[in-house]
Each structure stands twice: as C-alpha cells, then as structure tokens.
mmCIF file of C-alpha atoms in Angstrom:
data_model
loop_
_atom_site.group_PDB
_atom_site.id
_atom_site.type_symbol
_atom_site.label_atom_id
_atom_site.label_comp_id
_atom_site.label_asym_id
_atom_site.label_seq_id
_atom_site.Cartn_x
_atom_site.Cartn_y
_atom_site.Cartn_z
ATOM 1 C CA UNK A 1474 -103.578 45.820 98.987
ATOM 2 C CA UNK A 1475 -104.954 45.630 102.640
ATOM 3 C CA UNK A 1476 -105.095 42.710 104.660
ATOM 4 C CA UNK A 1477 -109.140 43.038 104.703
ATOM 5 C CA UNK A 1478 -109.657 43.715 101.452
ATOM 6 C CA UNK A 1479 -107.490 40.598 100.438
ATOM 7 C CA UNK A 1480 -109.552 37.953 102.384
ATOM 8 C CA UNK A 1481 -112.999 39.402 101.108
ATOM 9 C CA UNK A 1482 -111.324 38.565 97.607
ATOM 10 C CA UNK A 1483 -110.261 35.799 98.642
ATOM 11 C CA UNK A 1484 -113.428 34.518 100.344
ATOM 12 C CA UNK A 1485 -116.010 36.041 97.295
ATOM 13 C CA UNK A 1486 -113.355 33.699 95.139
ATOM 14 C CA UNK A 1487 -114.101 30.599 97.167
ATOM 15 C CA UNK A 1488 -117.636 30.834 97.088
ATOM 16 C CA UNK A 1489 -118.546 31.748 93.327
ATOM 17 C CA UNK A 1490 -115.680 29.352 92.279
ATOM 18 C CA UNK A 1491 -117.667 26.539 94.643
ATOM 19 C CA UNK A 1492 -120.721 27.461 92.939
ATOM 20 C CA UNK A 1493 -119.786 27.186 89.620
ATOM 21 C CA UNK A 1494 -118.397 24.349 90.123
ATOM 22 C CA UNK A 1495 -121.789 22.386 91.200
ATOM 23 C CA UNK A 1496 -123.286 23.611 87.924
ATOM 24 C CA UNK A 1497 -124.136 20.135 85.930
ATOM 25 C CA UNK A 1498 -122.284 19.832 82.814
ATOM 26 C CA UNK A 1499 -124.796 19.870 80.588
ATOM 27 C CA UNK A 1500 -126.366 23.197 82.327
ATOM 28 C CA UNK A 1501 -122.870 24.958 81.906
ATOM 29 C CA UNK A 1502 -122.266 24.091 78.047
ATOM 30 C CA UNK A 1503 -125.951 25.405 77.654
ATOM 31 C CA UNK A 1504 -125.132 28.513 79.326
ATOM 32 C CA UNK A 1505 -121.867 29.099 77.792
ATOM 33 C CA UNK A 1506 -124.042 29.110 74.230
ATOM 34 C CA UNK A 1507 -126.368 31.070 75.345
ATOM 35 C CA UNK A 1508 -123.913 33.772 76.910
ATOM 36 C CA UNK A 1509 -121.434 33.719 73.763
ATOM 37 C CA UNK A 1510 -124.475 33.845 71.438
ATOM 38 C CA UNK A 1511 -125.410 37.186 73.040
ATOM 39 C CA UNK A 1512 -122.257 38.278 72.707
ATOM 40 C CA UNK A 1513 -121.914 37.498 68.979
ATOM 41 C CA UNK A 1514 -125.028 39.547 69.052
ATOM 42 C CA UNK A 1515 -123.707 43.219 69.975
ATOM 43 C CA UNK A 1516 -123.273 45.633 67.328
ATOM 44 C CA UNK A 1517 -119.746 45.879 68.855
ATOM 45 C CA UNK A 1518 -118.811 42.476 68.394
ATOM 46 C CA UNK A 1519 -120.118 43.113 64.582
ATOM 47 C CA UNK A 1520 -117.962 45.769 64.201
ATOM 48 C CA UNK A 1521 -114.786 44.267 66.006
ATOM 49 C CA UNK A 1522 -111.840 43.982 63.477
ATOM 50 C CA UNK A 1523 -109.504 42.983 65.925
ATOM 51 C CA UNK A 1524 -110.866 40.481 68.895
ATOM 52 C CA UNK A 1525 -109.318 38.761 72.104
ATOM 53 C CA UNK A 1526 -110.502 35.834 73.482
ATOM 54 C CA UNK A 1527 -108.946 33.179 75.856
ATOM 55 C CA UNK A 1528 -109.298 29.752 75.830
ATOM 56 C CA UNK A 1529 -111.402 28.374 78.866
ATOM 57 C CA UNK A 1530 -110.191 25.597 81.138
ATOM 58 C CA UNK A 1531 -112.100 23.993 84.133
ATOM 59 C CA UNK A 1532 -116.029 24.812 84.932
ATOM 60 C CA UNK A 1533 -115.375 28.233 83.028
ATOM 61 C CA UNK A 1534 -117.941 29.683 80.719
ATOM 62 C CA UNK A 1535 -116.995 27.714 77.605
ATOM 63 C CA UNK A 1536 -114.992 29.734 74.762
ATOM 64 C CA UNK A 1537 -113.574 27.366 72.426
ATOM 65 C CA UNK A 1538 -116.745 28.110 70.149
ATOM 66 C CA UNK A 1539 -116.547 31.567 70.453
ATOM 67 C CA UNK A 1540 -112.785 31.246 69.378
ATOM 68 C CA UNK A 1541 -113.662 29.321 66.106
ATOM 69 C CA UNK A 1542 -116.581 31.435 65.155
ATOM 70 C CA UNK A 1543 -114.272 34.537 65.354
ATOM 71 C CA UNK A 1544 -112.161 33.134 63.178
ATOM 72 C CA UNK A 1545 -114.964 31.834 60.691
ATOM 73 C CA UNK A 1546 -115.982 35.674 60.993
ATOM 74 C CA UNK A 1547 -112.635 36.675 59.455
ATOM 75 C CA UNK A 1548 -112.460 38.614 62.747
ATOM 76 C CA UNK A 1549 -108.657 39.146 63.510
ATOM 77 C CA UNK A 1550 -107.855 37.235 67.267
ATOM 78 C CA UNK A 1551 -105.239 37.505 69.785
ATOM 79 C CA UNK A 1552 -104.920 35.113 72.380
ATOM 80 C CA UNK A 1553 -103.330 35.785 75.935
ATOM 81 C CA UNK A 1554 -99.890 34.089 76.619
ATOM 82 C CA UNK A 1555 -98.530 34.246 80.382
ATOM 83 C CA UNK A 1556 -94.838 35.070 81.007
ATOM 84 C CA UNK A 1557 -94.471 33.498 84.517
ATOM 85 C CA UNK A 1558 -90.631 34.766 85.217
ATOM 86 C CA UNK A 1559 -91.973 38.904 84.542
ATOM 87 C CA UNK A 1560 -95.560 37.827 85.784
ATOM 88 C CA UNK A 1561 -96.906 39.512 83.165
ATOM 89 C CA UNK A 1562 -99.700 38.556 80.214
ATOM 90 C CA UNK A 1563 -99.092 39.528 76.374
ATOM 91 C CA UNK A 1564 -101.267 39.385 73.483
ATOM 92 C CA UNK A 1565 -100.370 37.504 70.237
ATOM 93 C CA UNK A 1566 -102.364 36.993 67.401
ATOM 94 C CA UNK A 1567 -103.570 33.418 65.873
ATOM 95 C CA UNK A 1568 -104.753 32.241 62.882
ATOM 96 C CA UNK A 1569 -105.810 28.649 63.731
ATOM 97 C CA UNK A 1570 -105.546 25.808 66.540
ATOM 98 C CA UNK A 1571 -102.422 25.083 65.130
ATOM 99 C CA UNK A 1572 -100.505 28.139 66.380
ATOM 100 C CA UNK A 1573 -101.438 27.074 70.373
ATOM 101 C CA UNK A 1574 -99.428 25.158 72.682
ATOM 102 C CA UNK A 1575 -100.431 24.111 76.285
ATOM 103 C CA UNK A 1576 -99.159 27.113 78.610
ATOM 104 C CA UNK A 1577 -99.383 27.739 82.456
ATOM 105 C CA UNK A 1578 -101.960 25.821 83.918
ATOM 106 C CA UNK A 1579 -102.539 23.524 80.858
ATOM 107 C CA UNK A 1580 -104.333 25.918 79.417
ATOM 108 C CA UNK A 1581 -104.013 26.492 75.539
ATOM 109 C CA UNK A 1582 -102.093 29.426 74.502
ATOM 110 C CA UNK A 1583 -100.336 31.469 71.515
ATOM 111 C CA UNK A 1584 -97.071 30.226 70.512
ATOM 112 C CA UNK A 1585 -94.309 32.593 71.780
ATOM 113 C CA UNK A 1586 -92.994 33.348 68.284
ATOM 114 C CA UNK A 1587 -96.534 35.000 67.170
ATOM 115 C CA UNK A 1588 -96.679 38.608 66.759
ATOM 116 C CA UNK A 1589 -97.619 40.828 69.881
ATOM 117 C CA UNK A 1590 -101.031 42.960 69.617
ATOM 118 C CA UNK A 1591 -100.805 45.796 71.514
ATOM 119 C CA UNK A 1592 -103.734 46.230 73.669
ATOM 120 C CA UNK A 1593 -105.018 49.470 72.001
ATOM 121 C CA UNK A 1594 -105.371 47.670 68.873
ATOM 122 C CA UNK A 1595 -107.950 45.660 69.899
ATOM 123 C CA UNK A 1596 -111.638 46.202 69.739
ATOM 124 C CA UNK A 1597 -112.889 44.252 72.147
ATOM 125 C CA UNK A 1598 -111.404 41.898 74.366
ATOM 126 C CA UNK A 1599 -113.378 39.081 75.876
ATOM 127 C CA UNK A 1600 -111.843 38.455 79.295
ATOM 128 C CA UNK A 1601 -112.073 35.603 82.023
ATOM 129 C CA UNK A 1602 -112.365 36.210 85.932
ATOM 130 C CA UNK A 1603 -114.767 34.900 88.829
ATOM 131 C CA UNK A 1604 -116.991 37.495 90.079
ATOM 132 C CA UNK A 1605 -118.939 40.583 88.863
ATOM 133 C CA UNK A 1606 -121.145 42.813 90.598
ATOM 134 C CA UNK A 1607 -123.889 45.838 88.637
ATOM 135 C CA UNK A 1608 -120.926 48.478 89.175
ATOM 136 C CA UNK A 1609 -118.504 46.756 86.593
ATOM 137 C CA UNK A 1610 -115.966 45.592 89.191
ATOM 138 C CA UNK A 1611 -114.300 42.276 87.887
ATOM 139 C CA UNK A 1612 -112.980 39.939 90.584
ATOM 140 C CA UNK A 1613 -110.204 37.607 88.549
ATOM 141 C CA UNK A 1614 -108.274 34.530 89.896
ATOM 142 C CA UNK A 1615 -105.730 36.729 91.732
ATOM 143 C CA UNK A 1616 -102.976 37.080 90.180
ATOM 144 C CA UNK A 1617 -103.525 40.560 88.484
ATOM 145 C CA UNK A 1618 -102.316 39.195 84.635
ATOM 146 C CA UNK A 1619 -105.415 41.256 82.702
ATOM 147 C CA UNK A 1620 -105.378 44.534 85.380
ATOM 148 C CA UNK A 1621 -101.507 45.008 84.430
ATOM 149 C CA UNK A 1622 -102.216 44.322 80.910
ATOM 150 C CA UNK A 1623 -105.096 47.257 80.522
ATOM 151 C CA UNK A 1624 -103.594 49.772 83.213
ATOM 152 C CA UNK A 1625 -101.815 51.551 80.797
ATOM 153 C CA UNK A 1626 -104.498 52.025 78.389
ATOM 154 C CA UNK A 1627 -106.600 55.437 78.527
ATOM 155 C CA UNK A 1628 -110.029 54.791 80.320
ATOM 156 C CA UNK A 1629 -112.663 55.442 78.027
ATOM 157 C CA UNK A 1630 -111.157 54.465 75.062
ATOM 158 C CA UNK A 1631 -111.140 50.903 73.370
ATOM 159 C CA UNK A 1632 -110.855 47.735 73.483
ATOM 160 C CA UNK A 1633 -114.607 47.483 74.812
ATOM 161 C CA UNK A 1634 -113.832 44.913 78.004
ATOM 162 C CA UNK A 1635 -116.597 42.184 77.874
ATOM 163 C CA UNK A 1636 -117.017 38.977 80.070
ATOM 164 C CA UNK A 1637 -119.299 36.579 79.352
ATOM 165 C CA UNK A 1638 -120.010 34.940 82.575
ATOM 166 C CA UNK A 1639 -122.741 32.522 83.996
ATOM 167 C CA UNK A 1640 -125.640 34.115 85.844
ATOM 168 C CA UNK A 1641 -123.840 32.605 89.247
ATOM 169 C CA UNK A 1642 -120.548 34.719 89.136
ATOM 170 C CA UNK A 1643 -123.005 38.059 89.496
ATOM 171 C CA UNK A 1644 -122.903 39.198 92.970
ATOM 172 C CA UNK A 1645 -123.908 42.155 95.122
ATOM 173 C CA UNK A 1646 -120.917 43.934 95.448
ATOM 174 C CA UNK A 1647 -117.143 42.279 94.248
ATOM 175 C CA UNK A 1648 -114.381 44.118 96.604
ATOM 176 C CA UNK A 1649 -111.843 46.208 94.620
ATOM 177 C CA UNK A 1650 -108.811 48.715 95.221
ATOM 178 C CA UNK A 1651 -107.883 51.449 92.293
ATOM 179 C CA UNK A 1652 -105.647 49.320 90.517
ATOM 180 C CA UNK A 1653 -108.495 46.541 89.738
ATOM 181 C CA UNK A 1654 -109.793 46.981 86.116
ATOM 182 C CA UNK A 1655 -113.227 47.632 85.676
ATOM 183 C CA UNK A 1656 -115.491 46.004 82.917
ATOM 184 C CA UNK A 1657 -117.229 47.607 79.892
ATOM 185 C CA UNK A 1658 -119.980 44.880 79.649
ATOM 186 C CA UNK A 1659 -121.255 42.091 81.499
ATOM 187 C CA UNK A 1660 -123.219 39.412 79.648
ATOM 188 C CA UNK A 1661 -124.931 36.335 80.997
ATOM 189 C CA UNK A 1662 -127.496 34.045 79.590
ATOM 190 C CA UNK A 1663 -130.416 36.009 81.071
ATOM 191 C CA UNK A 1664 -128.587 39.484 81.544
ATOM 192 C CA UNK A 1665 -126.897 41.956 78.799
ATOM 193 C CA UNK A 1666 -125.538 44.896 81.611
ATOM 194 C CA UNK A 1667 -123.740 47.790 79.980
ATOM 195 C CA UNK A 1668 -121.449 50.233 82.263
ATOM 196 C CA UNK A 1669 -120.479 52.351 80.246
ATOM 197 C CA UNK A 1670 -123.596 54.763 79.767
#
C-alpha cells in the first residue's frame, strides 16, 4: 500500500471515528434499531440459513440485538474470533452467550474450541468497519482481518456482505487499493444502498 493512500485512510478513519463518537447515546442506540431493523427486513436476511455477525464494542452501531434475534430466528450464527500471532480472523459458530469469551480488544468472541464456518457457507455476513462511500468501498479499522478473510472467496458469489452503519460513516469517496473488499449492501437508518445491481 502507498504512502498516500495510507494517510487518506488513515485521516478518513480519524474523522468518521471523531464523528461517531459525538453521537449522544441515546441517538446511537436509536439508530442502531433502526439500521438492524432494516436489515432484519431484506428478503436476504429472511432467507439466510447461515448468518455472521460480530459483537459491537465502543460507539459502534449496536449488534448485540441483532445477535439474539438471529438466534431467536433459528438462524445458524458464526461469530469472528481474531488469531493475533497469524493475524488472521476465523469464523466459528455459536449457539448462545455462553459459548463467548472476551477476545482482543475486550471484545466478545467465539470460544476457540467451536467449530470453524468456512466463509462460503455463509449467507450473509454482517460486517463492522468505519467508512463507506455509494461505490461499495468499506474503509475498516486497519488491520485487514475481514479483507483476508473474504479474498479467497469468488466475487459474485455468497455470503451477501452487509454493514449496517450510521448515516455518519457514509462519505463521498473511502480510498481503497485492489486488495480492499468491497460491500454487497450498505444500510443505514435513512438509506437501504444495494451494489450489486
């Protein structure tokens, strides 16, 4: 990655991340419902046997709900766990709360002895990140765990890649090289924006 191209990421990072984190409290958890309740709402998401989600941490878009009302769905849900030593993010599935421990970061994750999904089992995969701009480009949190994870899937083919995002993380343009992963959907509580037509 070029020198340029890594301080516009790094800069676009900065700035949504500063802006989401002004949101009021009460503003974001109404957002978050709003977005997730849209997302609940595609005919995809109906369809989804097999679902990823991650659990939020910070100011993100809230997905704790969305996690429990997959599994009240009798959807099937795999949860991202971080290796730190191979740098690299895995898939396992969960059946309850009960099966996560607190990973990197804090954040709640699958416990290492769950069994791996393979990415082109899932259906749809609802994924984190920062920024997104009308072209599908995802800007993440820079450390590439979710672009390594997908490269080797066939574009075109599933799991549909969805973020649910608040209406602040959608920006002009969000700076990307080939190896970034572009999304299939982008919803927000006012916006449902569909890249792949």
């Amino acid at each position: 990655m070029s020198d340029s191209l890594t301080v516009a990421k790094k800069t676009l990072r900065a700035a949504v991340l500063e802006a989401r984190d002004r949101m009021p409290a009460a503003e974001r958890a109404q957002a978050s419902a709003a977005a997730i309740a849209r997302v609940r709402a595609m005919p995809a998401y109906r369809q989804a046997v097999c679902v990823m989600t991650y659990m939020s941490f910070g100011t993100e878009l809230e997905t704790q709900e969305f996690f429990d009302g997959l599994l009240r769905d009798g959807k099937m849900v795999a949860l991202p766990r971080i290796d730190r030593a191979s740098k690299r993010l895995s898939a396992h599935r969960v059946g309850s709360r009960d099966d996560m421990v607190p990973g990197v970061w804090g954040i709640l994750e699958p416990r290492a002895e769950l069994p791996v999904v393979a990415p082109e089992t899932l259906d749809m995969i609802l994924m984190p990140g920062v920024a997104f701009d009308r072209d599908g480009n995802r800007l993440g949190y820079g450390a590439g765990f979710y672009d390594r994870l997908l490269a080797p899937v066939p574009a075109g083919t599933k799991p549909l890649r969805v973020v649910a995002a608040f209406d602040c993380q959608l920006v002009d343009a969000v700076p990307h090289s080939h190896t970034d992963q572009p999304i299939h959907w982008l919803i927000t509580p006012t916006l449902s924006l569909n890249f792949t037509t």
